Amino acid sequence: MAQITLDDVDYVAGLAQLTLDEATKERLVGELGSILAYMDKLNALDTTGVEPMMHALDMTNVYREDEVIESLDREAALMNAPKTDGAYFLVPRILEGD
Amino acid sequence: MDREWFRMTAHELADAFRNGDTTAEAVAEEHLARIEKIDPQVQAYVDVWQESALDAARDADARIRAGTATPLTGVPMSLKDLLCSTEGTTTCCSHILDGYRSPYDATVVERLREAGAVVLGKVNMDEFAMGSSTENSARQTTRNPWNLKCVPGGSSGGSAASVAADEAVYSLGSDTGGSIRQPASCCGCVGMKPTYGRVSRYGLVAFASSLDQIGPFTKDVRDCALVLNAICGHDKRDTTSANLAVPDFTQALTGDVSGLRIGLPKEYYTDALGGDVRDRVETAIDILKDRGATPVEVSLPHTEYAVAVYYIICTAEASANLARFDGVRYGQRAANVKDVRELYHQTKSAGFGLEVQRRIMLGTYVLSSGYYDAYYLKAQKARSLIAQDFTKAFEHCDVIVTPTTPTPAFRIGEKIDDPLQMYLSDLFTISTNLAALPAISVPCGLTTEQLPAGLQVIGRPFDETAVLRTAYAYEQHRGFDWGRPPLG
């Protein structure tokens, strides 16, 4: 199962929004392959009927009263923005056309 | 004759402050001078807060004079660079967060400030806490104070090194798979990961949200209990924080372990565990036995799967958590991009280091369509079995005692090119994160290479008290004076 190809690395890099150079891709083929081969030892483990552990603690939904509470003011929220007009985060154009 | 106050524990300093033997300001100045002198060798700090530390120390002195001091008032400490603070920067030692200033304090930072702590600054770590040697930092390579050619462990290597080198009385780090206990073991200090949910994660930059937990590095077990008293407790801003009463952890410091059953998992004490570490740990177990504890052999049969399970779950969670660093709202943004897609790609590819990219790739892969069931779901099921192993073992014992790491600190550069070998160095610590249990590492001697070894004590969920009781009793009776790293 853990036979990683260059195409796999390309596909996953696309999902992860990473642009990798050829040398890095080649390296990752080997590294991910050996790590995933190690993880394949889980195939030997019988987990029939075992519930997945999805949470660290046995907690149910955590609710609070639906009250307005203080949140970050706009200035604080924007203070680390790479680009802002003082009211919004600015990004390059998303839609085509004018 | 002046005493070297920077060598003292928090509880010793609290006594000295109360008796008027010294002041918080003088102790803060001593620490800042110590950092200036020693840190060029150790390289624990990434940001030193000279001015605000002295301000906090003067405020602490006023509190001490007014009689409203807590046990941590005026005690200088350091923060791992992934705990949000309005002072200084919070960068997770990643280029993607170069210059990032948090608009709020993490809950633990807020609590320590209320307790009168003097924060000396931020310390080094593996980028986004991903690593076991602190070599993955985008800032600098931290050295092990016991041997400058060795790593301090990781990911909280700066925290461990700062405490071991007397550049801070204590430190806060985070532990996702051993990132507190392993460096504490490597550097010869006490490090504790409380039960998942015991300490609020609000303001802790997330790596793997179902595993991350904040905890202290200290010079002794009493200080560990004092720091836990200050940072534990429910926080409505972290919905996974446990709404449970927090005991006074100093009550556990009795020195008495009579009747305590200490479990020794046979899967940890295999032939593969050899040398000095095994010897030091067995001596420690004998000491606990002499004080009235009863060793019991227990079994954790799914131990061999823990590393695989851990690296599937933590990378999956990391790939989701780190998706937020896209150059839109904060952090570095790639220049000269033509559209948003390129903005995301260029920002992440330039901002994240090698190990972070590797883990994002792994995590994305194990969550991707067609592999989700085979890896992620399978790992979550195996995680259940690992957690059940502990539940069953704790039917026969009160705490579980193991080495913290199979070997002492390794050389800088030794494992950096072999990620799988690096991952396997977390063998003894990761199961407790998977099972959400509290665990401590306490120094148990030096190996023949003069490197520290650590004894790990694991407890039932929310039974930090039994963990501290065991560690304290051992520390009180271990029969050697814990030395100091061979630094100036």
Coordinates of C-alpha atoms in Angstrom, one line a residue:
Chain A
M1 CA 0.0 0.0 0.0
A2 CA 2.7 2.4 0.9
Q3 CA 4.3 2.7 -2.5
I4 CA 4.6 6.4 -3.0
T5 CA 5.1 7.8 -6.4
L6 CA 6.0 11.2 -7.7
D7 CA 2.4 11.6 -8.8
D8 CA 1.2 10.9 -5.3
V9 CA 3.6 13.6 -3.9
D10 CA 2.3 16.0 -6.6
Y11 CA -1.3 15.3 -5.8
V12 CA -0.9 15.6 -2.0
A13 CA 1.2 18.8 -2.4
G14 CA -1.7 20.3 -4.3
L15 CA -4.1 19.4 -1.6
A16 CA -1.8 20.8 1.0
Q17 CA -1.3 24.0 -1.0
L18 CA 2.5 23.5 -1.2
T19 CA 4.7 24.1 -4.3
L20 CA 7.7 21.9 -4.1
D21 CA 10.8 21.9 -6.2
E22 CA 11.9 18.7 -8.0
A23 CA 14.6 17.8 -5.5
T24 CA 12.2 18.1 -2.5
K25 CA 9.6 16.0 -4.3
E26 CA 12.2 13.3 -5.0
R27 CA 13.3 13.3 -1.4
L28 CA 9.7 13.1 -0.1
V29 CA 9.0 10.1 -2.3
G30 CA 11.6 8.2 -0.3
E31 CA 10.9 9.7 3.1
L32 CA 7.1 9.4 3.0
G33 CA 7.5 5.9 1.5
S34 CA 9.6 4.7 4.4
I35 CA 7.5 6.4 7.1
L36 CA 4.3 5.0 5.6
A37 CA 5.8 1.6 5.3
Y38 CA 6.5 1.7 9.0
M39 CA 2.9 2.8 9.6
D40 CA 1.7 -0.2 7.6
K41 CA 2.5 -2.3 10.7
L42 CA -1.0 -1.3 11.8
N43 CA -2.3 -3.7 9.2
A44 CA -1.3 -6.5 11.4
L45 CA -3.5 -5.2 14.2
D46 CA -7.1 -6.5 14.4
T47 CA -9.4 -3.6 15.1
T48 CA -12.7 -5.4 14.3
G49 CA -15.4 -3.9 16.5
V50 CA -13.1 -1.3 18.1
E51 CA -14.6 2.2 18.4
P52 CA -12.3 4.9 17.1
M53 CA -11.0 7.3 19.8
M54 CA -12.0 10.6 18.4
H55 CA -11.6 12.7 21.5
A56 CA -9.0 12.7 24.3
L57 CA -11.5 13.1 27.0
D58 CA -15.0 11.7 27.3
M59 CA -16.8 15.0 27.0
T60 CA -20.2 15.9 25.6
N61 CA -21.1 19.1 23.9
V62 CA -19.9 22.2 25.7
Y63 CA -22.4 25.0 25.6
R64 CA -22.5 28.5 27.0
E65 CA -25.2 31.0 27.4
D66 CA -25.9 32.9 24.2
E67 CA -24.6 36.2 25.4
V68 CA -22.7 38.9 23.7
I69 CA -19.2 38.9 25.1
E70 CA -16.2 41.0 24.4
S71 CA -14.1 40.1 21.4
L72 CA -10.9 41.4 19.8
D73 CA -11.4 44.9 18.5
R74 CA -10.8 45.6 14.9
E75 CA -7.5 47.3 15.4
A76 CA -6.1 44.3 17.3
A77 CA -7.5 41.8 14.8
L78 CA -5.9 43.6 11.9
M79 CA -2.6 44.4 13.6
N80 CA -0.8 41.5 12.1
A81 CA -2.4 41.6 8.7
P82 CA 0.0 41.6 5.8
K83 CA -2.3 43.9 3.9
T84 CA -5.3 45.8 5.1
D85 CA -7.4 48.9 4.3
G86 CA -8.0 49.5 8.0
A87 CA -11.3 47.7 7.9
Y88 CA -10.7 44.5 6.0
F89 CA -8.0 42.0 5.2
L90 CA -6.9 42.6 1.6
V91 CA -6.0 39.7 -0.8
P92 CA -5.2 39.5 -4.5
R93 CA -8.2 39.3 -6.9
I94 CA -10.2 36.1 -6.5
L95 CA -12.7 36.4 -9.4
E96 CA -11.8 36.8 -13.0
G97 CA -13.0 39.9 -14.9
D98 CA -13.7 43.5 -13.8
Chain B
M1 CA 29.4 36.4 50.5
D2 CA 26.8 36.8 47.8
R3 CA 24.7 33.8 47.0
E4 CA 24.0 32.8 43.4
W5 CA 20.3 33.4 43.4
F6 CA 19.9 32.1 39.9
R7 CA 20.8 28.6 41.1
M8 CA 17.8 28.6 43.4
T9 CA 14.4 27.0 43.0
A10 CA 11.1 28.9 43.1
H11 CA 10.3 27.8 46.7
E12 CA 13.8 28.8 47.9
L13 CA 13.4 32.2 46.3
A14 CA 10.0 32.7 47.8
D15 CA 11.5 32.1 51.2
A16 CA 14.4 34.5 50.4
F17 CA 12.0 37.2 49.3
R18 CA 9.8 36.7 52.4
N19 CA 12.9 36.9 54.7
G20 CA 14.2 40.0 52.9
D21 CA 17.4 38.2 51.9
T22 CA 17.1 39.5 48.3
T23 CA 14.6 41.2 46.1
A24 CA 12.8 40.1 42.9
E25 CA 14.5 43.0 41.0
A26 CA 18.0 41.8 42.1
V27 CA 17.2 38.2 41.1
A28 CA 15.8 39.3 37.7
E29 CA 18.9 41.3 37.1
E30 CA 21.0 38.3 38.0
H31 CA 19.1 36.1 35.6
L32 CA 19.4 38.7 32.8
A33 CA 23.2 38.8 33.4
R34 CA 23.3 35.0 33.4
I35 CA 21.5 34.9 30.1
E36 CA 23.9 37.5 28.6
K37 CA 26.9 35.4 29.8
I38 CA 25.7 31.9 29.1
D39 CA 23.2 32.0 26.4
P40 CA 25.7 32.6 23.6
Q41 CA 26.8 29.1 24.3
V42 CA 23.4 27.5 25.1
Q43 CA 21.2 29.5 22.7
A44 CA 18.0 28.8 24.6
Y45 CA 16.4 32.3 24.2
V46 CA 15.0 33.7 21.0
D47 CA 13.7 36.9 22.6
V48 CA 14.7 38.4 25.9
W49 CA 12.4 40.9 27.6
Q50 CA 14.9 42.9 29.6
E51 CA 12.7 45.9 30.3
S52 CA 9.3 44.2 31.0
A53 CA 11.0 41.6 33.2
L54 CA 12.5 44.3 35.4
D55 CA 9.1 46.1 35.5
A56 CA 7.4 42.9 36.6
A57 CA 10.1 42.3 39.2
R58 CA 9.6 45.7 40.7
D59 CA 5.8 45.1 40.8
A60 CA 6.6 41.8 42.5
D61 CA 8.7 43.5 45.1
A62 CA 5.8 45.8 45.9
R63 CA 3.5 42.8 46.3
I64 CA 6.1 41.0 48.5
R65 CA 6.3 44.1 50.7
A66 CA 2.5 44.3 50.8
G67 CA 2.2 40.7 51.9
T68 CA 0.1 39.7 48.9
A69 CA 2.8 37.5 47.2
T70 CA 2.0 34.0 45.8
P71 CA 4.7 31.3 45.8
L72 CA 5.7 32.4 42.2
T73 CA 5.7 36.2 42.8
G74 CA 9.0 37.6 41.6
V75 CA 10.3 34.3 40.3
P76 CA 11.9 34.6 36.8
M77 CA 10.8 32.2 34.1
S78 CA 10.8 31.6 30.4
L79 CA 8.0 30.8 27.8
K80 CA 8.2 28.4 24.9
D81 CA 7.7 30.5 21.7
L82 CA 4.3 29.0 20.9
L83 CA 2.5 30.5 23.9
C84 CA 0.8 33.7 22.9
S85 CA 2.0 36.8 24.7
T86 CA 1.1 40.5 24.1
E87 CA 4.7 41.2 25.1
G88 CA 7.4 40.5 22.5
T89 CA 6.8 38.1 19.5
T90 CA 5.2 34.7 19.3
T91 CA 6.7 32.9 16.3
C92 CA 6.7 29.2 17.0
C93 CA 10.3 29.5 15.7
S94 CA 8.9 29.5 12.2
H95 CA 9.6 32.0 9.4
I96 CA 5.9 32.1 8.6
L97 CA 5.3 33.9 11.9
D98 CA 8.4 36.2 11.7
G99 CA 7.5 39.3 13.7
Y100 CA 4.0 38.1 14.8
R101 CA 2.7 39.9 17.8
S102 CA -0.2 38.3 19.6
P103 CA -3.1 40.6 20.4
Y104 CA -3.9 38.6 23.5
D105 CA -2.2 36.5 26.3
A106 CA -2.6 32.8 26.5
T107 CA -4.6 31.8 29.6
V108 CA -1.4 30.3 31.2
V109 CA 0.5 33.6 30.6
E110 CA -2.4 35.5 32.1
R111 CA -2.5 33.2 35.1
L112 CA 1.2 33.5 35.7
R113 CA 1.1 37.3 35.4
E114 CA -1.7 37.3 38.0
A115 CA 0.6 35.2 40.2
G116 CA 3.3 37.8 39.9
A117 CA 5.7 35.9 37.6
V118 CA 8.6 37.6 36.0
V119 CA 8.8 36.5 32.4
L120 CA 12.3 36.8 31.0
G121 CA 11.4 36.1 27.4
K122 CA 10.7 33.4 24.8
V123 CA 12.7 30.3 24.3
N124 CA 13.6 28.1 21.3
M125 CA 11.7 25.1 20.0
D126 CA 11.3 22.9 17.0
E127 CA 9.3 24.8 14.5
F128 CA 5.6 24.5 15.5
A129 CA 6.7 21.9 18.1
M130 CA 7.5 19.4 15.4
G131 CA 10.7 17.6 16.4
S132 CA 12.6 15.8 19.2
S133 CA 15.8 17.8 19.1
T134 CA 15.0 21.5 18.6
E135 CA 17.1 21.3 15.5
N136 CA 14.0 22.1 13.4
S137 CA 13.9 25.7 14.7
A138 CA 14.0 28.4 12.1
R139 CA 16.0 30.5 14.6
Q140 CA 19.0 28.8 16.0
T141 CA 20.4 25.5 17.4
T142 CA 20.0 25.1 21.1
R143 CA 22.7 23.2 22.9
N144 CA 22.4 20.7 25.8
P145 CA 24.0 22.5 28.8
W146 CA 25.5 19.1 29.9
N147 CA 27.3 18.7 26.6
L148 CA 27.2 21.5 24.1
K149 CA 27.7 19.0 21.2
C150 CA 24.4 17.3 22.1
V151 CA 20.8 18.3 21.5
P152 CA 18.7 19.5 24.4
G153 CA 15.8 17.2 23.2
G154 CA 12.6 18.7 21.8
S155 CA 10.4 20.1 20.9
S156 CA 10.6 22.3 24.1
G157 CA 14.4 22.3 24.0
G158 CA 14.8 25.9 24.8
S159 CA 12.6 25.5 27.9
A160 CA 14.7 22.6 29.2
A161 CA 18.0 24.2 28.4
S162 CA 17.1 27.5 30.0
V163 CA 16.2 25.8 33.2
A164 CA 19.1 23.4 33.2
A165 CA 21.6 26.3 32.5
D166 CA 20.0 28.4 35.3
E167 CA 18.8 31.0 32.8
A168 CA 15.3 30.6 34.2
V169 CA 13.9 29.2 37.4
Y170 CA 11.2 27.5 35.5
S171 CA 9.7 27.4 32.1
L172 CA 6.4 26.6 30.4
G173 CA 6.5 24.3 27.4
S174 CA 4.0 22.1 25.5
D175 CA 3.9 18.3 25.2
T176 CA 2.2 16.6 22.2
G177 CA 4.2 13.4 22.1
G178 CA 6.9 13.9 24.8
S179 CA 8.0 17.5 24.0
I180 CA 8.2 18.4 27.7
R181 CA 9.3 15.1 29.2
Q182 CA 11.9 14.1 26.6
P183 CA 13.9 17.4 26.7
A184 CA 13.5 17.5 30.5
S185 CA 15.1 14.1 30.6
C186 CA 17.9 15.1 28.2
C187 CA 18.7 18.3 30.1
G188 CA 18.3 16.9 33.7
C189 CA 15.3 18.9 34.9
V190 CA 11.8 18.0 36.0
G191 CA 9.2 18.2 33.3
M192 CA 5.5 17.4 33.5
K193 CA 2.7 16.9 31.1
P194 CA -0.6 17.2 33.0
T195 CA -3.7 15.2 32.0
Y196 CA -5.2 16.5 28.7
G197 CA -7.7 19.1 29.7
R198 CA -6.1 20.0 33.0
V199 CA -4.5 23.2 31.6
S200 CA -6.2 25.5 29.2
R201 CA -4.8 25.5 25.7
Y202 CA -6.2 28.9 24.9
G203 CA -3.4 30.9 23.4
L204 CA -1.2 27.8 22.7
V205 CA -0.6 27.7 19.0
A206 CA -2.1 24.3 18.0
F207 CA 0.0 21.5 16.6
A208 CA -2.2 18.4 17.3
S209 CA -5.3 19.5 19.2
S210 CA -6.2 16.2 20.7
L211 CA -2.7 15.6 22.1
D212 CA -1.3 19.1 23.0
Q213 CA -0.9 20.0 26.6
I214 CA 1.0 22.8 28.4
G215 CA 3.2 22.0 31.4
P216 CA 6.2 23.1 33.5
F217 CA 9.9 22.6 33.5
T218 CA 11.3 23.0 36.9
K219 CA 14.5 22.4 39.0
D220 CA 12.6 20.1 41.5
V221 CA 9.3 18.4 42.0
R222 CA 8.1 20.9 44.6
D223 CA 8.4 23.7 42.1
C224 CA 6.5 21.5 39.6
A225 CA 3.6 21.3 42.0
L226 CA 3.7 25.1 42.6
V227 CA 3.6 25.9 38.9
L228 CA 0.8 23.4 38.4
N229 CA -1.2 25.1 41.2
A230 CA -0.9 28.3 39.2
I231 CA -1.7 27.1 35.7
C232 CA -4.3 24.3 36.1
G233 CA -8.0 24.7 36.1
H234 CA -11.1 25.1 33.9
D235 CA -11.2 27.9 31.3
K236 CA -14.3 28.6 29.3
R237 CA -12.2 29.8 26.4
D238 CA -10.9 26.3 25.9
T239 CA -13.9 24.0 25.4
T240 CA -11.7 20.9 25.9
S241 CA -10.5 22.2 29.3
A242 CA -11.9 19.9 32.1
N243 CA -14.4 21.4 34.5
L244 CA -13.0 19.7 37.5
A245 CA -11.8 20.9 40.9
V246 CA -8.0 21.2 41.1
P247 CA -6.4 19.9 44.2
D248 CA -3.5 21.7 46.0
F249 CA -0.7 19.7 44.4
T250 CA 1.8 20.5 47.1
Q251 CA -0.3 18.1 49.3
A252 CA 1.2 15.3 47.3
L253 CA 4.7 16.1 48.5
T254 CA 4.8 13.8 51.5
G255 CA 7.8 11.7 50.7
D256 CA 5.8 8.7 51.5
V257 CA 5.1 5.9 49.0
S258 CA 4.3 3.1 51.3
G259 CA 1.6 0.9 49.8
L260 CA 1.9 2.5 46.4
R261 CA 1.8 0.0 43.6
I262 CA 4.2 0.9 40.8
G263 CA 3.5 -0.8 37.5
L264 CA 6.4 -1.8 35.3
P265 CA 5.2 -2.5 31.7
K266 CA 7.1 -5.5 30.3
E267 CA 6.9 -4.0 26.8
Y268 CA 9.2 -1.2 27.9
Y269 CA 11.7 -3.3 29.8
T270 CA 12.8 -5.4 26.8
D271 CA 16.2 -6.5 25.9
A272 CA 16.4 -3.5 23.5
L273 CA 16.5 -1.3 26.6
G274 CA 20.0 -1.5 27.8
G275 CA 23.0 0.3 29.2
D276 CA 23.1 3.1 31.7
V277 CA 19.5 4.3 31.3
R278 CA 18.1 0.9 32.3
D279 CA 20.6 0.7 35.2
R280 CA 19.6 4.2 36.5
V281 CA 15.9 3.5 36.2
E282 CA 16.2 0.1 38.0
T283 CA 18.1 1.8 40.8
A284 CA 15.3 4.3 41.1
I285 CA 12.7 1.6 41.2
D286 CA 14.8 -0.1 44.1
I287 CA 14.7 3.2 46.0
L288 CA 10.9 3.5 45.7
K289 CA 10.7 -0.2 46.8
D290 CA 12.9 0.5 49.8
R291 CA 10.4 3.3 50.8
G292 CA 7.5 0.8 50.8
A293 CA 6.3 0.9 47.2
T294 CA 5.4 -2.4 45.5
P295 CA 6.6 -3.0 42.0
V296 CA 4.1 -4.9 39.8
E297 CA 4.6 -6.2 36.3
V298 CA 1.9 -4.9 34.0
S299 CA 1.4 -5.2 30.3
L300 CA 0.7 -2.6 27.7
P301 CA 0.3 -5.0 24.7
H302 CA -0.3 -2.4 22.0
T303 CA 2.9 -0.4 22.8
E304 CA 4.5 -1.5 19.5
Y305 CA 1.9 0.4 17.5
A306 CA 2.1 3.7 19.4
V307 CA 4.7 5.4 17.2
A308 CA 2.7 4.6 14.1
V309 CA -0.6 5.7 15.6
Y310 CA 0.9 8.9 17.0
Y311 CA 2.5 10.0 13.7
I312 CA -0.7 9.4 11.8
I313 CA -2.9 11.3 14.2
C314 CA -0.5 14.1 15.0
T315 CA 0.3 14.8 11.3
A316 CA -3.4 14.6 10.4
E317 CA -4.3 17.1 13.0
A318 CA -1.3 19.3 12.2
S319 CA -2.2 19.4 8.5
A320 CA -5.6 20.8 9.5
N321 CA -4.3 23.2 12.1
L322 CA -1.6 24.7 10.0
A323 CA -3.9 25.4 7.1
R324 CA -4.6 28.7 8.8
F325 CA -1.2 30.1 8.0
D326 CA -2.1 31.2 4.5
G327 CA -0.7 34.8 4.5
V328 CA -4.2 36.4 4.7
R329 CA -4.8 37.5 8.3
Y330 CA -1.4 37.3 9.9
G331 CA 2.1 36.0 9.4
Q332 CA 4.4 36.4 6.4
R333 CA 2.9 36.7 2.9
A334 CA 4.6 35.9 -0.3
A335 CA 5.3 38.9 -2.5
N336 CA 4.4 39.3 -6.2
V337 CA 1.7 36.7 -6.5
K338 CA -1.0 37.0 -9.2
D339 CA -3.9 35.4 -7.4
V340 CA -5.1 33.9 -4.1
R341 CA -4.2 30.4 -5.0
E342 CA -0.6 31.4 -5.7
L343 CA -0.7 33.5 -2.5
Y344 CA -1.5 30.4 -0.4
H345 CA 1.1 28.2 -2.2
Q346 CA 4.0 30.6 -2.2
T347 CA 3.3 31.7 1.4
K348 CA 3.3 28.2 2.8
S349 CA 6.2 26.9 0.7
A350 CA 8.4 29.8 1.7
G351 CA 7.3 30.0 5.3
F352 CA 7.3 26.5 6.6
G353 CA 10.5 24.5 7.2
L354 CA 11.3 21.1 6.0
E355 CA 9.9 19.0 8.9
V356 CA 6.7 21.0 9.0
Q357 CA 6.2 20.5 5.3
R358 CA 7.0 16.8 5.6
R359 CA 4.3 16.5 8.4
I360 CA 1.7 18.5 6.5
M361 CA 2.3 16.2 3.5
L362 CA 2.0 13.1 5.7
G363 CA -1.1 14.4 7.4
T364 CA -2.7 15.4 4.2
Y365 CA -1.9 12.0 2.7
V366 CA -3.4 10.0 5.6
L367 CA -6.6 12.1 5.5
S368 CA -6.9 12.0 1.7
S369 CA -9.7 10.2 -0.1
G370 CA -8.9 6.5 -0.4
Y371 CA -6.4 6.4 2.5
Y372 CA -8.5 7.9 5.3
D373 CA -9.9 4.5 6.5
A374 CA -6.6 2.7 6.1
Y375 CA -4.6 5.2 8.1
Y376 CA -6.5 7.8 10.0
L377 CA -9.5 5.7 11.1
K378 CA -7.3 2.7 11.7
A379 CA -5.0 4.8 13.9
Q380 CA -8.0 6.2 15.9
K381 CA -9.1 2.6 16.6
A382 CA -5.6 1.6 17.6
R383 CA -5.5 4.7 19.8
S384 CA -8.6 3.2 21.7
L385 CA -6.7 0.0 22.2
I386 CA -3.6 1.8 23.6
A387 CA -5.8 3.8 26.0
Q388 CA -7.6 0.6 27.1
D389 CA -4.2 -1.0 27.8
F390 CA -3.6 1.7 30.4
T391 CA -7.0 1.4 31.9
K392 CA -6.4 -2.3 32.4
A393 CA -2.9 -1.8 33.7
F394 CA -4.2 0.7 36.3
E395 CA -6.4 -2.0 37.7
H396 CA -3.2 -3.5 39.1
C397 CA -1.1 -0.4 39.9
D398 CA -1.4 3.2 41.0
V399 CA 1.4 4.7 38.8
I400 CA 3.5 3.3 35.9
V401 CA 7.2 3.9 36.0
T402 CA 9.4 3.7 32.9
P403 CA 12.5 5.4 31.5
T404 CA 11.5 8.7 29.8
T405 CA 13.8 8.0 26.8
P406 CA 15.6 4.8 25.9
T407 CA 18.9 6.7 25.4
P408 CA 20.3 10.0 26.7
A409 CA 20.6 13.1 24.5
F410 CA 22.1 12.4 21.1
R411 CA 24.6 14.4 19.1
I412 CA 23.6 17.5 17.1
G413 CA 23.1 16.4 13.5
E414 CA 22.9 12.7 14.4
K415 CA 19.3 12.0 13.5
I416 CA 18.3 15.1 11.5
D417 CA 18.5 13.4 8.1
D418 CA 16.5 10.3 9.2
P419 CA 13.0 11.4 10.2
L420 CA 11.9 7.9 11.1
Q421 CA 14.8 7.4 13.6
M422 CA 13.9 10.8 15.1
Y423 CA 10.3 9.7 15.5
L424 CA 11.3 6.5 17.2
S425 CA 13.1 8.5 20.0
D426 CA 9.7 9.3 21.3
L427 CA 8.9 5.7 21.9
F428 CA 8.3 5.9 25.7
T429 CA 6.5 9.2 25.9
I430 CA 3.9 9.2 23.1
S431 CA 1.5 6.6 24.5
T432 CA 0.6 8.8 27.4
N433 CA -0.5 11.6 25.0
L434 CA -2.6 9.1 23.1
A435 CA -4.2 8.0 26.3
A436 CA -4.4 11.6 27.6
L437 CA -2.7 10.7 30.9
P438 CA -0.5 12.8 33.2
A439 CA 3.2 12.0 33.3
I440 CA 6.4 13.5 34.7
S441 CA 10.1 13.1 34.0
V442 CA 12.4 13.4 37.0
P443 CA 16.2 13.2 36.7
C444 CA 17.5 9.8 37.9
G445 CA 21.3 10.1 37.4
L446 CA 24.0 10.6 34.9
T447 CA 25.1 8.1 32.4
T448 CA 28.8 7.3 32.0
E449 CA 28.9 9.9 29.2
Q450 CA 27.8 12.4 31.9
L451 CA 24.4 13.0 30.3
P452 CA 21.2 13.0 32.3
A453 CA 18.7 10.1 32.4
G454 CA 15.1 10.6 33.2
L455 CA 12.6 8.5 35.2
Q456 CA 9.0 8.7 33.8
V457 CA 6.0 8.4 36.2
I458 CA 2.6 8.0 34.5
G459 CA -0.7 8.3 36.4
R460 CA -4.4 7.7 35.9
P461 CA -6.4 10.5 34.2
F462 CA -6.4 13.6 36.5
D463 CA -4.3 11.8 39.2
E464 CA -1.4 14.2 39.0
T465 CA -1.2 13.8 42.7
A466 CA 0.0 10.2 42.6
V467 CA 2.5 11.1 39.9
L468 CA 3.9 14.0 42.0
R469 CA 3.8 11.9 45.2
T470 CA 6.0 9.2 43.5
A471 CA 8.4 11.6 41.8
Y472 CA 8.8 13.6 45.0
A473 CA 9.5 10.6 47.2
Y474 CA 12.0 9.4 44.7
E475 CA 13.7 12.8 44.5
Q476 CA 13.9 13.1 48.3
H477 CA 15.5 9.6 48.7
R478 CA 17.5 9.2 45.5
G479 CA 20.6 9.7 47.5
F480 CA 22.7 11.8 45.2
D481 CA 23.1 15.5 44.9
W482 CA 21.8 16.5 41.5
G483 CA 24.8 18.1 39.9
R484 CA 25.1 21.1 37.6
P485 CA 26.0 21.2 33.9
P486 CA 29.6 22.1 33.4
L487 CA 29.0 25.7 32.3
G488 CA 30.5 28.9 33.7

